[in-house]
PDB file of C-alpha atoms and ligand atoms in Angstrom:
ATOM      1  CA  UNK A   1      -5.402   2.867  36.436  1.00 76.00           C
ATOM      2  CA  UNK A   2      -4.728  -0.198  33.978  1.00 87.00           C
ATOM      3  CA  UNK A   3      -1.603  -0.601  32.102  1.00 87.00           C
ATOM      4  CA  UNK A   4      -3.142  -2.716  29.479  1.00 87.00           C
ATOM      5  CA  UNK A   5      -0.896  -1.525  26.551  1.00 86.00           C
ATOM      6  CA  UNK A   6      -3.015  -2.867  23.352  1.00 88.00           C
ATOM      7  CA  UNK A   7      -1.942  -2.807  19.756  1.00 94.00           C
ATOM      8  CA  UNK A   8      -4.701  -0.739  17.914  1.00 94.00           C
ATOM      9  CA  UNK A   9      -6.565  -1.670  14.697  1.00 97.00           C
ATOM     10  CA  UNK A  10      -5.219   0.743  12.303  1.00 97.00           C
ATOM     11  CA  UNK A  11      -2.996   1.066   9.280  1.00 98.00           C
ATOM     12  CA  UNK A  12      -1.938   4.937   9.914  1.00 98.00           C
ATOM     13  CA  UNK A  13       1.203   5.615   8.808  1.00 96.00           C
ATOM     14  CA  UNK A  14       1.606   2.535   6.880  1.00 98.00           C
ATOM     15  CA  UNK A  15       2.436   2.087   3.388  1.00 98.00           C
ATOM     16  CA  UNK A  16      -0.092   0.355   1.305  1.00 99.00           C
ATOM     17  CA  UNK A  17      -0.272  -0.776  -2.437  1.00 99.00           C
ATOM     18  CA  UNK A  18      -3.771  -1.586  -3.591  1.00 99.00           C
ATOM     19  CA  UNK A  19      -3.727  -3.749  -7.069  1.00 99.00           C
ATOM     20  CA  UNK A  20      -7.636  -3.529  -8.563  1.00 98.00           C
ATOM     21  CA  UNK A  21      -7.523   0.044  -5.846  1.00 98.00           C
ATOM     22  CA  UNK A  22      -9.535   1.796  -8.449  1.00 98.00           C
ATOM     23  CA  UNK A  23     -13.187   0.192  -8.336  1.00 97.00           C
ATOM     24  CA  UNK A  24     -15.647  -1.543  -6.132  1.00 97.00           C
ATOM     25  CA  UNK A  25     -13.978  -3.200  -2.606  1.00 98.00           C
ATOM     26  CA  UNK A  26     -10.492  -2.483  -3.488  1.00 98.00           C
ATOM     27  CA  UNK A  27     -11.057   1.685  -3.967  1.00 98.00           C
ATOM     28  CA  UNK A  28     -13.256   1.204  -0.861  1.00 98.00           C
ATOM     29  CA  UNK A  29      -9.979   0.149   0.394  1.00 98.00           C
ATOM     30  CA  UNK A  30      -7.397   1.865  -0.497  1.00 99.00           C
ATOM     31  CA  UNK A  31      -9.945   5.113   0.913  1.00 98.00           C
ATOM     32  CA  UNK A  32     -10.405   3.173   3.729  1.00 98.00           C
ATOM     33  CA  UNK A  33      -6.737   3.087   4.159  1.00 98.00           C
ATOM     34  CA  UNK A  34      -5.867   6.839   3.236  1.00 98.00           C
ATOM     35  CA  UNK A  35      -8.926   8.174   5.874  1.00 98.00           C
ATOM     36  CA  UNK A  36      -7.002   5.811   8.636  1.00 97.00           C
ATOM     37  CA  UNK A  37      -3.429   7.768   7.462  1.00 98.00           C
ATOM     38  CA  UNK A  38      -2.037   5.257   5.173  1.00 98.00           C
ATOM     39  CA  UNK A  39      -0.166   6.489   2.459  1.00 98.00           C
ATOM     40  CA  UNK A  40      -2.142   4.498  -0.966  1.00 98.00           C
ATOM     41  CA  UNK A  41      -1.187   3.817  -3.941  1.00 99.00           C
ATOM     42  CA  UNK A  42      -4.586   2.866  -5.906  1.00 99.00           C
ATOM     43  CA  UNK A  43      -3.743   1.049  -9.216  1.00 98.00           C
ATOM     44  CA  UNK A  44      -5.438  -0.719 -12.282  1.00 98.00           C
ATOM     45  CA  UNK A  45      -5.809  -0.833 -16.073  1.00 98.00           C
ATOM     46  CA  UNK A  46      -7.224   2.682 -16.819  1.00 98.00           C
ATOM     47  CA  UNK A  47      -5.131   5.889 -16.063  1.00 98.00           C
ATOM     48  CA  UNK A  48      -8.191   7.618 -15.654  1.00 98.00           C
ATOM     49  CA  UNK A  49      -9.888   5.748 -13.169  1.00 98.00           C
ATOM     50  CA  UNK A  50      -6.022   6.023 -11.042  1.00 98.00           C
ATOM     51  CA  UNK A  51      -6.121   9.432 -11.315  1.00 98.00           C
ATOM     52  CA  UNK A  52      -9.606   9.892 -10.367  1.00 98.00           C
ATOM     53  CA  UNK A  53      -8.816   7.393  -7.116  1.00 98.00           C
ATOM     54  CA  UNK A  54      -5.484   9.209  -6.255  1.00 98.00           C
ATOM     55  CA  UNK A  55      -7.135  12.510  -5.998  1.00 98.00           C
ATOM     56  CA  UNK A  56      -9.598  10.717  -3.420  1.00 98.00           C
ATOM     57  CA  UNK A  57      -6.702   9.747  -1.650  1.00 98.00           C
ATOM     58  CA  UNK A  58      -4.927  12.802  -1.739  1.00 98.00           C
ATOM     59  CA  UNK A  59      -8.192  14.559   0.279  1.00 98.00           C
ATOM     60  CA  UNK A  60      -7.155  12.670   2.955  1.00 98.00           C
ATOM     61  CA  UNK A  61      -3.354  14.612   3.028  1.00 98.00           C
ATOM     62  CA  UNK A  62      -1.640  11.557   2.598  1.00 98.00           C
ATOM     63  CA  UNK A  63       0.756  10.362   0.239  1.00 98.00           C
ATOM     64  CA  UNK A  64      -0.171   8.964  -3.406  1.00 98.00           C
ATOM     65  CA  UNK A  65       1.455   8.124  -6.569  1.00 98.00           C
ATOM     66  CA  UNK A  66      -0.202   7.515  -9.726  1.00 98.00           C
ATOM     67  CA  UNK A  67       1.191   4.364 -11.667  1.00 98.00           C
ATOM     68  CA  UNK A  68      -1.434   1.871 -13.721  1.00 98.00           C
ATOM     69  CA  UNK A  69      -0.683  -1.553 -13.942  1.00 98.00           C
ATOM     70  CA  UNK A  70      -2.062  -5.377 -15.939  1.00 98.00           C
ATOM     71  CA  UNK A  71      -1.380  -8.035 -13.264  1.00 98.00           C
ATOM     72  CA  UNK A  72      -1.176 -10.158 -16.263  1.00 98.00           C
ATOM     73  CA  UNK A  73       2.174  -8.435 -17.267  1.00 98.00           C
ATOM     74  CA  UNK A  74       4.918  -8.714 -14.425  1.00 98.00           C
ATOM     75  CA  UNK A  75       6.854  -6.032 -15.791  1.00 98.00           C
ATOM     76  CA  UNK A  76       3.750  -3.453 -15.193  1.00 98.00           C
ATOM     77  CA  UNK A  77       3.787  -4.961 -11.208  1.00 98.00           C
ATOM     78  CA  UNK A  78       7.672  -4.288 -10.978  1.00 98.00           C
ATOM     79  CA  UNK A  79       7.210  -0.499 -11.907  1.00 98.00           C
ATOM     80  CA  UNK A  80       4.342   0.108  -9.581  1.00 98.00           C
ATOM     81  CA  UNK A  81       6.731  -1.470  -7.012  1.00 98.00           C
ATOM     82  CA  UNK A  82       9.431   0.879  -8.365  1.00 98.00           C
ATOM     83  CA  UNK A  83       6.656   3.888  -7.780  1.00 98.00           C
ATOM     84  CA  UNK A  84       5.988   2.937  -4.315  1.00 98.00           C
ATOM     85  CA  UNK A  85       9.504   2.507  -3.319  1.00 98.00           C
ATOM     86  CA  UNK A  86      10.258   6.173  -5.112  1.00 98.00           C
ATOM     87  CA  UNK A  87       7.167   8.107  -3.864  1.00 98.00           C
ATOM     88  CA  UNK A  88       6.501   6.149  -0.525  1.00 98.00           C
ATOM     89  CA  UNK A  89       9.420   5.009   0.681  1.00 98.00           C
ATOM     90  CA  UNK A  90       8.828   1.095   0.573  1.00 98.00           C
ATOM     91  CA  UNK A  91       5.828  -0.919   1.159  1.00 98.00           C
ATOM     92  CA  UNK A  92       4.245  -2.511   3.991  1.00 98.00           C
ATOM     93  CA  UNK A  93       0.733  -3.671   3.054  1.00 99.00           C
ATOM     94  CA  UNK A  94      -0.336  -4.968  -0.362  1.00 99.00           C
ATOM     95  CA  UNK A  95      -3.943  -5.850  -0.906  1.00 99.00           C
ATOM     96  CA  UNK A  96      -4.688  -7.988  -4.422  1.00 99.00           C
ATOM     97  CA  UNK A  97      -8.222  -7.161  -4.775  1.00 98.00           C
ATOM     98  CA  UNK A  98      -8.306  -7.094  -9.446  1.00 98.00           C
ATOM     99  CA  UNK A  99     -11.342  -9.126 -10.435  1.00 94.00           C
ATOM    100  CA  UNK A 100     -12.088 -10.900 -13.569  1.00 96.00           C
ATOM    101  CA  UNK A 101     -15.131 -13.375 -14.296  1.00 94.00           C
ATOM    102  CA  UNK A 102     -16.722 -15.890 -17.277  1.00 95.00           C
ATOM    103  CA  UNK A 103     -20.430 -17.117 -17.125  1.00 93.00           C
ATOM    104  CA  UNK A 104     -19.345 -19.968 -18.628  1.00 95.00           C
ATOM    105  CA  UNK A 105     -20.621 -23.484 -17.373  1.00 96.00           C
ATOM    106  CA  UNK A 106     -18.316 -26.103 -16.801  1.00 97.00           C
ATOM    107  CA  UNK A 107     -19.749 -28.110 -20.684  1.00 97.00           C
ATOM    108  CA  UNK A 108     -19.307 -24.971 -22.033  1.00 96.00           C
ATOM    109  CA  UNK A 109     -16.210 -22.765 -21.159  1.00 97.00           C
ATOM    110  CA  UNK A 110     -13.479 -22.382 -23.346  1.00 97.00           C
ATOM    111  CA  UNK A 111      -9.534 -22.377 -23.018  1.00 98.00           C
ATOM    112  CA  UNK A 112      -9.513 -18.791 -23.837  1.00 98.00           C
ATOM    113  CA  UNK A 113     -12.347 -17.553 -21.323  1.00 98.00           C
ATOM    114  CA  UNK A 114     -10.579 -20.092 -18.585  1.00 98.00           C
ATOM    115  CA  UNK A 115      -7.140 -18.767 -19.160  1.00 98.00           C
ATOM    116  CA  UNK A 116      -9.010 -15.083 -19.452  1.00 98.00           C
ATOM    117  CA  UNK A 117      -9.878 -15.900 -15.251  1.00 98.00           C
ATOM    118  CA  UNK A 118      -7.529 -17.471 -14.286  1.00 98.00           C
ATOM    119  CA  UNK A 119      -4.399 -15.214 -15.470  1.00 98.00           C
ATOM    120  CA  UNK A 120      -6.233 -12.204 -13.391  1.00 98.00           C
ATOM    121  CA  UNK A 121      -7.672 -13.521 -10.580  1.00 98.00           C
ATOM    122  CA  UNK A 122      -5.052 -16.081  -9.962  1.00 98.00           C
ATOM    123  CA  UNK A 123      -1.958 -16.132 -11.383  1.00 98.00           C
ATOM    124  CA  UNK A 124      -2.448 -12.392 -11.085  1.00 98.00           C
ATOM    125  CA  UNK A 125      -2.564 -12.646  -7.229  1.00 99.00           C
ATOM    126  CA  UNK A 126       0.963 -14.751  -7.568  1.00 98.00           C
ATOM    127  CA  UNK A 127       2.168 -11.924  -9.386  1.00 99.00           C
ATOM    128  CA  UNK A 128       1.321  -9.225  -7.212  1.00 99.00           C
ATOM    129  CA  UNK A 129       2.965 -11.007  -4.518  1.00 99.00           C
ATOM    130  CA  UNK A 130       6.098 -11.697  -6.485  1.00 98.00           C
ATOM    131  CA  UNK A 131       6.641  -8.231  -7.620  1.00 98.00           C
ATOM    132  CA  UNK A 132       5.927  -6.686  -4.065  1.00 98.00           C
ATOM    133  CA  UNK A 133       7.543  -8.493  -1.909  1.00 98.00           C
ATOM    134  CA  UNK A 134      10.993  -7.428  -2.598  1.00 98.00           C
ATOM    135  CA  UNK A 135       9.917  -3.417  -1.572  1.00 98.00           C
ATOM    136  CA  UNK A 136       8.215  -4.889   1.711  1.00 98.00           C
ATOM    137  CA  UNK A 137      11.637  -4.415   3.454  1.00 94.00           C
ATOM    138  CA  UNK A 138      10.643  -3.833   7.004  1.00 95.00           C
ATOM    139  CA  UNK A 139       8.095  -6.832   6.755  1.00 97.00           C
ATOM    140  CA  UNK A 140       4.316  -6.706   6.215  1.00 98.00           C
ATOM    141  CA  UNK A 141       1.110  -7.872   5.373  1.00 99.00           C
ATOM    142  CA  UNK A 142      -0.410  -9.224   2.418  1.00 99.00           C
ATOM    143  CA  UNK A 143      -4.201  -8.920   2.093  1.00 99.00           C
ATOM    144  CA  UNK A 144      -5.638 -11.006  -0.839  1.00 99.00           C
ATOM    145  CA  UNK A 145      -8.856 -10.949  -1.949  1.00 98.00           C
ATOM    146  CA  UNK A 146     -10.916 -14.370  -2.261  1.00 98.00           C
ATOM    147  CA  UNK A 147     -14.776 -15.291  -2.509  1.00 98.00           C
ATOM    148  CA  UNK A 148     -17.614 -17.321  -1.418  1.00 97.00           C
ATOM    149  CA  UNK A 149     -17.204 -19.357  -4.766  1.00 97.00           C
ATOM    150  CA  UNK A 150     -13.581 -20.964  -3.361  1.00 98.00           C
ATOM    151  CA  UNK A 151     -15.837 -22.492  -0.533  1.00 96.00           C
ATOM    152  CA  UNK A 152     -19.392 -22.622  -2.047  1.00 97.00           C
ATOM    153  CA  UNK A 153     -20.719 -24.489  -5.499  1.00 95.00           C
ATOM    154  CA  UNK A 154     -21.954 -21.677  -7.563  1.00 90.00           C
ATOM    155  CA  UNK A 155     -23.579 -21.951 -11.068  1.00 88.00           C
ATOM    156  CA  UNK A 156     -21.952 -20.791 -14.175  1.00 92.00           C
ATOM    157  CA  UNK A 157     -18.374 -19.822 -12.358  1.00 96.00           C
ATOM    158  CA  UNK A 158     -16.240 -22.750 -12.685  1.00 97.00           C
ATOM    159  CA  UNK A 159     -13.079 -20.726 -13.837  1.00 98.00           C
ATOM    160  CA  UNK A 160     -13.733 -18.112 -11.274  1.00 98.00           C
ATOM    161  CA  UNK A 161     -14.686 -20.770  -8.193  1.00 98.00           C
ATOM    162  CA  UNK A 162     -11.739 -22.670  -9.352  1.00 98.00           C
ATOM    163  CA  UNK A 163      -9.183 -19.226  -9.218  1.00 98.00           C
ATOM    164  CA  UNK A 164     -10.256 -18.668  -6.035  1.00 98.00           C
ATOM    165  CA  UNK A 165      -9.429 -21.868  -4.699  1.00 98.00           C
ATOM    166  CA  UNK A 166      -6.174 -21.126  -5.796  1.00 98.00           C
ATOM    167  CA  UNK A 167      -5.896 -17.826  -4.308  1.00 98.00           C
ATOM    168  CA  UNK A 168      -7.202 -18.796  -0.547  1.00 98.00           C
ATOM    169  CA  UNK A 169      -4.516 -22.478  -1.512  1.00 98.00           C
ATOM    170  CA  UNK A 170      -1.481 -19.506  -2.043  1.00 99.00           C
ATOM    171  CA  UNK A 171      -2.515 -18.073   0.957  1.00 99.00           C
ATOM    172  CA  UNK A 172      -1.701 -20.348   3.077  1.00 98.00           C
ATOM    173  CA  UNK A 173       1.489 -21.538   1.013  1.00 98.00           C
ATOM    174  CA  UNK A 174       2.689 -18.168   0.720  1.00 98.00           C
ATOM    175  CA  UNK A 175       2.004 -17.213   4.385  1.00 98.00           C
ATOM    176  CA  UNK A 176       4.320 -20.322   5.062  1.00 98.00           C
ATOM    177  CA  UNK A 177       6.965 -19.196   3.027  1.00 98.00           C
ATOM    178  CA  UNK A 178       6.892 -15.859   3.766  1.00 98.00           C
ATOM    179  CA  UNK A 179       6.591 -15.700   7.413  1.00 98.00           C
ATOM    180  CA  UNK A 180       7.918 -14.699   9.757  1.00 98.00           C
ATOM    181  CA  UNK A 181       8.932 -11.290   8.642  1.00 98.00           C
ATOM    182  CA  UNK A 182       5.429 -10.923   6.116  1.00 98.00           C
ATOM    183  CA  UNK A 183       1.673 -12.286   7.204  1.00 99.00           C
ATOM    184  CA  UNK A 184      -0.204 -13.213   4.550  1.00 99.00           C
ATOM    185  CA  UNK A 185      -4.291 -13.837   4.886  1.00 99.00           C
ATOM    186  CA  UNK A 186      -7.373 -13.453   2.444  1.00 99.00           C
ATOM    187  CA  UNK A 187     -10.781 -12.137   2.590  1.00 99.00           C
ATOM    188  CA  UNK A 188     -13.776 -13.840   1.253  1.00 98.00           C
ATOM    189  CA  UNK A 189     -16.732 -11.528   0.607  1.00 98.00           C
ATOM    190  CA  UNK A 190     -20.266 -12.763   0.109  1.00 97.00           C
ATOM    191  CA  UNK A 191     -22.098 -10.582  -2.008  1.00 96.00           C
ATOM    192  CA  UNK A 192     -21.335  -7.191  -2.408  1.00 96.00           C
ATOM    193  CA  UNK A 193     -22.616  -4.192  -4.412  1.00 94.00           C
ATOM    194  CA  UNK A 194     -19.647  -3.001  -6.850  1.00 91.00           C
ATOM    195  CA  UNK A 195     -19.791  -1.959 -10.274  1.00 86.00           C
ATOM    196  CA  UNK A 196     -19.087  -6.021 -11.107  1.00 80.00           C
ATOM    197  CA  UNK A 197     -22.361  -6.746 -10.426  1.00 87.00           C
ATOM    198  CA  UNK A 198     -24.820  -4.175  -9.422  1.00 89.00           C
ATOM    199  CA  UNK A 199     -27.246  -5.107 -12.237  1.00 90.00           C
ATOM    200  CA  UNK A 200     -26.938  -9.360 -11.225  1.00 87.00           C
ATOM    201  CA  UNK A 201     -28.182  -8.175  -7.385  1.00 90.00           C
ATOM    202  CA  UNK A 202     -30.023  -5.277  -8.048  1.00 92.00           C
ATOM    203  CA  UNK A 203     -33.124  -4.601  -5.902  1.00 91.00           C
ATOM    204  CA  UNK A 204     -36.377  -7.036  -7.392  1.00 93.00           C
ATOM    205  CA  UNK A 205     -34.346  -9.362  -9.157  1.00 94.00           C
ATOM    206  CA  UNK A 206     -34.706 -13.352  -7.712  1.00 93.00           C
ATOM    207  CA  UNK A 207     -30.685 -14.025  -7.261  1.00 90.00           C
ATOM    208  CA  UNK A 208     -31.032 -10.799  -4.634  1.00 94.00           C
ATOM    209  CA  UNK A 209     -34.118 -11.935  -3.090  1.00 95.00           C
ATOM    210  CA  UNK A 210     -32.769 -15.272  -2.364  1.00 93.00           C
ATOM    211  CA  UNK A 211     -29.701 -13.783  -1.321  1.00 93.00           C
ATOM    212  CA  UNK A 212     -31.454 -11.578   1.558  1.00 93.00           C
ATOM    213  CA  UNK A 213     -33.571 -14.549   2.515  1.00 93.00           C
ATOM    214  CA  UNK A 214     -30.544 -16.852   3.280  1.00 93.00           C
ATOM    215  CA  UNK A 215     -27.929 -14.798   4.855  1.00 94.00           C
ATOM    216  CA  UNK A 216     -28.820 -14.040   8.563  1.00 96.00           C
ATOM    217  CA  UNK A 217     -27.636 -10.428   8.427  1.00 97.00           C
ATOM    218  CA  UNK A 218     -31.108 -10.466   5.552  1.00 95.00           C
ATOM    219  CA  UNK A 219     -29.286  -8.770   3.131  1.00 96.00           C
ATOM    220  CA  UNK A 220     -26.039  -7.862   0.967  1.00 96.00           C
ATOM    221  CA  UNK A 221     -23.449  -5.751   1.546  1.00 97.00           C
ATOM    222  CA  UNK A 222     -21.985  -2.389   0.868  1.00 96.00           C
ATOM    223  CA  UNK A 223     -18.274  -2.734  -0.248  1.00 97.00           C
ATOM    224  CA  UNK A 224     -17.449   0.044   2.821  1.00 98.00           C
ATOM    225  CA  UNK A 225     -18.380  -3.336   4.646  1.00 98.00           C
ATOM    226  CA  UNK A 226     -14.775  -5.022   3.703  1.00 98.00           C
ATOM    227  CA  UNK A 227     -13.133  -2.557   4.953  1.00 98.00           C
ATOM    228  CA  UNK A 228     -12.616  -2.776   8.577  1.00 98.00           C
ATOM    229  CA  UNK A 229     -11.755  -6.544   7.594  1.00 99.00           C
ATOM    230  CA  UNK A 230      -9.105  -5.334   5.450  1.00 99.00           C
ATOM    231  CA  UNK A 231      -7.813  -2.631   8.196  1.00 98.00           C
ATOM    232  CA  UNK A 232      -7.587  -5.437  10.642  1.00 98.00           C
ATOM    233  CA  UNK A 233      -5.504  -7.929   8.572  1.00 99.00           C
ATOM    234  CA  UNK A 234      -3.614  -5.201   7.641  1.00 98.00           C
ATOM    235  CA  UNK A 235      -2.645  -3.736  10.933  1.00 98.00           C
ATOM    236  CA  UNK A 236      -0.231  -4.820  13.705  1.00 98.00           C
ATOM    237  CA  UNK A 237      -3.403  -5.794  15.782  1.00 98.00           C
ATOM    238  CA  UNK A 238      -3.251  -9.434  13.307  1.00 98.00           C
ATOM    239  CA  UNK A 239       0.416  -9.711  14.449  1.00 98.00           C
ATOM    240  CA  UNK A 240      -0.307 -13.432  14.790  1.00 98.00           C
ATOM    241  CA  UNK A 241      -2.663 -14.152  12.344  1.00 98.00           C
ATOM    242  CA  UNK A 242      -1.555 -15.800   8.858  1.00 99.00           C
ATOM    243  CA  UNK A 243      -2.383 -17.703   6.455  1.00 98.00           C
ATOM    244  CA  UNK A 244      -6.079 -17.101   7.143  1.00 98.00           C
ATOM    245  CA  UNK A 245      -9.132 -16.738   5.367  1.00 98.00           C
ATOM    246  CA  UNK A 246     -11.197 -14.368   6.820  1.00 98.00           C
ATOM    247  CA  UNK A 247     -15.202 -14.524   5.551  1.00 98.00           C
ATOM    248  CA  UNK A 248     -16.960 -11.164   5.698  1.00 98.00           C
ATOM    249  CA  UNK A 249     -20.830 -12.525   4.330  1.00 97.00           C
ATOM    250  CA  UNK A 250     -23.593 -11.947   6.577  1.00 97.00           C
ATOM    251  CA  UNK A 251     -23.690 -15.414   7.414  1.00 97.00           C
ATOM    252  CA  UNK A 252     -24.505 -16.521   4.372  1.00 96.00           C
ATOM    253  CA  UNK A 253     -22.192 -20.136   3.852  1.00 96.00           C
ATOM    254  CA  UNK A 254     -22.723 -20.816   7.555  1.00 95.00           C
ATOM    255  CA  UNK A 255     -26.202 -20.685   7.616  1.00 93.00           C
ATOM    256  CA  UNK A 256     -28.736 -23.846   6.292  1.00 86.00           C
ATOM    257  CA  UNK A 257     -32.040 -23.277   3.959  1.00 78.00           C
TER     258      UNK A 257
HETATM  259  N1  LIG B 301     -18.465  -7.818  -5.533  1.00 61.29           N
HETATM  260  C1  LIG B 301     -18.659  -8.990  -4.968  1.00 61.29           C
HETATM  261  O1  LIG B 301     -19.790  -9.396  -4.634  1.00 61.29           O
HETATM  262  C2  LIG B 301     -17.497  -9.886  -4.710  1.00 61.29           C
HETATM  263  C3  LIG B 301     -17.707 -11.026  -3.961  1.00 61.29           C
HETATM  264  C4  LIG B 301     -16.641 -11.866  -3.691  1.00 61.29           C
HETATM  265  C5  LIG B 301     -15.382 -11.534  -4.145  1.00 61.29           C
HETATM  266  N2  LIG B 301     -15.191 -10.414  -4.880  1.00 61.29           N
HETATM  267  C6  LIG B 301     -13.815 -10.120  -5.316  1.00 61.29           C
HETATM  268  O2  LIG B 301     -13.457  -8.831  -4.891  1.00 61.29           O
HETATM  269  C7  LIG B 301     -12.478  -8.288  -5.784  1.00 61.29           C
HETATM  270  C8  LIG B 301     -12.963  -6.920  -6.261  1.00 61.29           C
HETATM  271  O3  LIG B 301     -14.175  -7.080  -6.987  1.00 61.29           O
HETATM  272  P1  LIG B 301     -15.175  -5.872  -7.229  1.00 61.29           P
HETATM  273  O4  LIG B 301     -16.543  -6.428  -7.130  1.00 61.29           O
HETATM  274  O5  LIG B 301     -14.781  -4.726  -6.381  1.00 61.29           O
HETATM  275  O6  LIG B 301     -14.902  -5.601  -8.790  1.00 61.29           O
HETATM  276  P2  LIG B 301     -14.614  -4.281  -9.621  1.00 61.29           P
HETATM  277  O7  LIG B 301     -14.780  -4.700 -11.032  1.00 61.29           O
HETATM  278  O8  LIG B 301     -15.387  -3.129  -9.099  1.00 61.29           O
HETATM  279  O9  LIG B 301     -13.065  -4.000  -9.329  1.00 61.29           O
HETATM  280  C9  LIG B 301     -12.069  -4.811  -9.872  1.00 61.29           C
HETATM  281  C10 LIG B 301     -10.829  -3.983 -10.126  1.00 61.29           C
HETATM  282  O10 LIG B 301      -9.833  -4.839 -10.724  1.00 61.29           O
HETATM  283  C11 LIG B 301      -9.251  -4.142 -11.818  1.00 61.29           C
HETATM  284  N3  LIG B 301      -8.701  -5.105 -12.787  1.00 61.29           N
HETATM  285  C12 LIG B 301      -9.366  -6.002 -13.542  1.00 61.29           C
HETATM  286  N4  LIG B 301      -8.490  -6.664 -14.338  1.00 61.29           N
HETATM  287  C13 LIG B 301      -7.255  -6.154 -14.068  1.00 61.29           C
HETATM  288  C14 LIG B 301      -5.971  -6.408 -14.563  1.00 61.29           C
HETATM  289  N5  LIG B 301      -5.741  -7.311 -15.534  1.00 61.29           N
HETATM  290  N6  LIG B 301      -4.933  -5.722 -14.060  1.00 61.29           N
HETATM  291  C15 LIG B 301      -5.138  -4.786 -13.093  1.00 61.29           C
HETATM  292  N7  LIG B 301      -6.331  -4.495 -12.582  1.00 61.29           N
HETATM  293  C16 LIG B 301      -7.385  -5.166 -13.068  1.00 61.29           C
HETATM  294  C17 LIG B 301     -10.400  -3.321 -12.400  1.00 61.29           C
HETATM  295  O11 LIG B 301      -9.914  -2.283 -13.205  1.00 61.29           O
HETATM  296  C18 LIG B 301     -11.031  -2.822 -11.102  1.00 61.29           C
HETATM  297  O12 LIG B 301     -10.329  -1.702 -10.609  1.00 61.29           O
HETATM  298  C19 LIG B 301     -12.329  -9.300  -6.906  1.00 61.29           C
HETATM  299  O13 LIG B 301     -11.224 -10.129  -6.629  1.00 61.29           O
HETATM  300  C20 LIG B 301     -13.618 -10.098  -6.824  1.00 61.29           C
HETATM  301  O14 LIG B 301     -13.466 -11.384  -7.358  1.00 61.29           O
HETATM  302  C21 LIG B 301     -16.219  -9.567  -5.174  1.00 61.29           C
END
């Protein structure tokens, strides 16, 4: 009989706050999360798309609470903390998945549509971290959400491309900073089917059909597919792994014409 005494991939019993938890990858996580035995709380803009996600989570018998929040407004951040540490207990895993975009070319885009981007998917990540970390107590993990565009030139997303950058950059500062007591790592999807952009990659259209041509897995992916990613980062099983970008893409930015 082996004694082998492994740390397992899972975030049961852990506390998790999921910022952008209410839509595309980051409600696929924060379910992901509740059906491993996390307790969630699943936040955004709309109250109605909270509620809708905390009685997903609640299906699972774990604990919820339902707070919304703008990541562009620190003081909205603070009182989801304040929920967490009221309803949960404290927090152990945050995951920064809010999304914002502009099809605006680098001639074209405006100060307004850049600072639109860049507030959310940026500065928005520093946010979330700042107003979090104070309720992760007993340590943690931080589980930001990147993209393809920090690593690959993509047409008409210079504000977005650039924002990511800067997310995967405070990854690795913040992971510094923060260690050792909280691990801090990002994923990059590829392309993924969310309400963002079902219609851009929809079945028949050319952007999809090059898409499933280039990446070696032939096709893109269902946002259930970031999950186990986000589990892993998440769980004691990355105990020494921070500061990380982990890409989840079919192969896609690996892989030559
Ligand atoms: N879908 C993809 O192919 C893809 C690929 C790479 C990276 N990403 C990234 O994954 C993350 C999730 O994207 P998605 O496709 O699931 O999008 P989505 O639109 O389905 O979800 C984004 C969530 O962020 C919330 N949000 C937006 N602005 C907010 C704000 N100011 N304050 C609080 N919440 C806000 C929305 O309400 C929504 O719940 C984003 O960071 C996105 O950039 C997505």
């Amino acid at each position: 009989m082996g004694s082998y005494d492994h740390t397992p991939v899972t975030v049961a019993d852990k506390r998790a706050v999921v910022v952008g938890g209410t839509s595309g990858i980051g409600q696929a996580i924060a379910e992901g999360f509740a059906a491993e035995g996390a307790d969630v709380v699943a936040t955004s803009r709309r109250e109605s798309a909270v509620e809708e996600t905390a009685d997903i989570i609640e299906e699972y018998g774990v604990d919820t609470a339902r707070v919304t929040c703008d990541v562009t407004e620190m003081a909205t951040l603070e009182a989801v903390r304040e929920t967490a540490v009221e309803e949960l207990g404290g927090v152990d895993v945050v995951v920064a998945s809010q999304g914002a975009i502009s099809r605006e070319t680098v001639r074209d885009i405006s100060d307004e549509d850049w600072d639109f981007v860049t507030d959310v998917a940026l500065d928005g990540v520093r946010r979330v971290t700042q107003a979090m970390v104070p309720a992760m107590d007993d340590g943690g993990a931080i589980v930001n959400i990147s993209s393809l565009a920090a690593r690959l030139a993509m047409a008409d997303l210079p504000a977005y491309a650039a924002a990511k950058g800067g997310v995967e950059a405070f990854t690795r500062a913040s992971a510094k900073e923060l260690a050792p007591e909280i691990r801090v790592n990002a994923i990059a999807p590829g392309f993924v089917i969310t309400p963002q952009n079902a219609e851009t990659y929809a079945e028949g259209t050319e952007k999809r059909a090059k898409i499933d041509e280039r990446a070696p897995l032939g096709r893109v992916a269902d946002r259930e597919e970031m999950v186990g990613a986000a589990v892993y980062l998440a769980s004691d099983a990355a105990s020494y792994v921070t500061g990380e970008v982990l890409t989840v893409d079919g192969g896609f930015a690996d892989s030559a014409l």
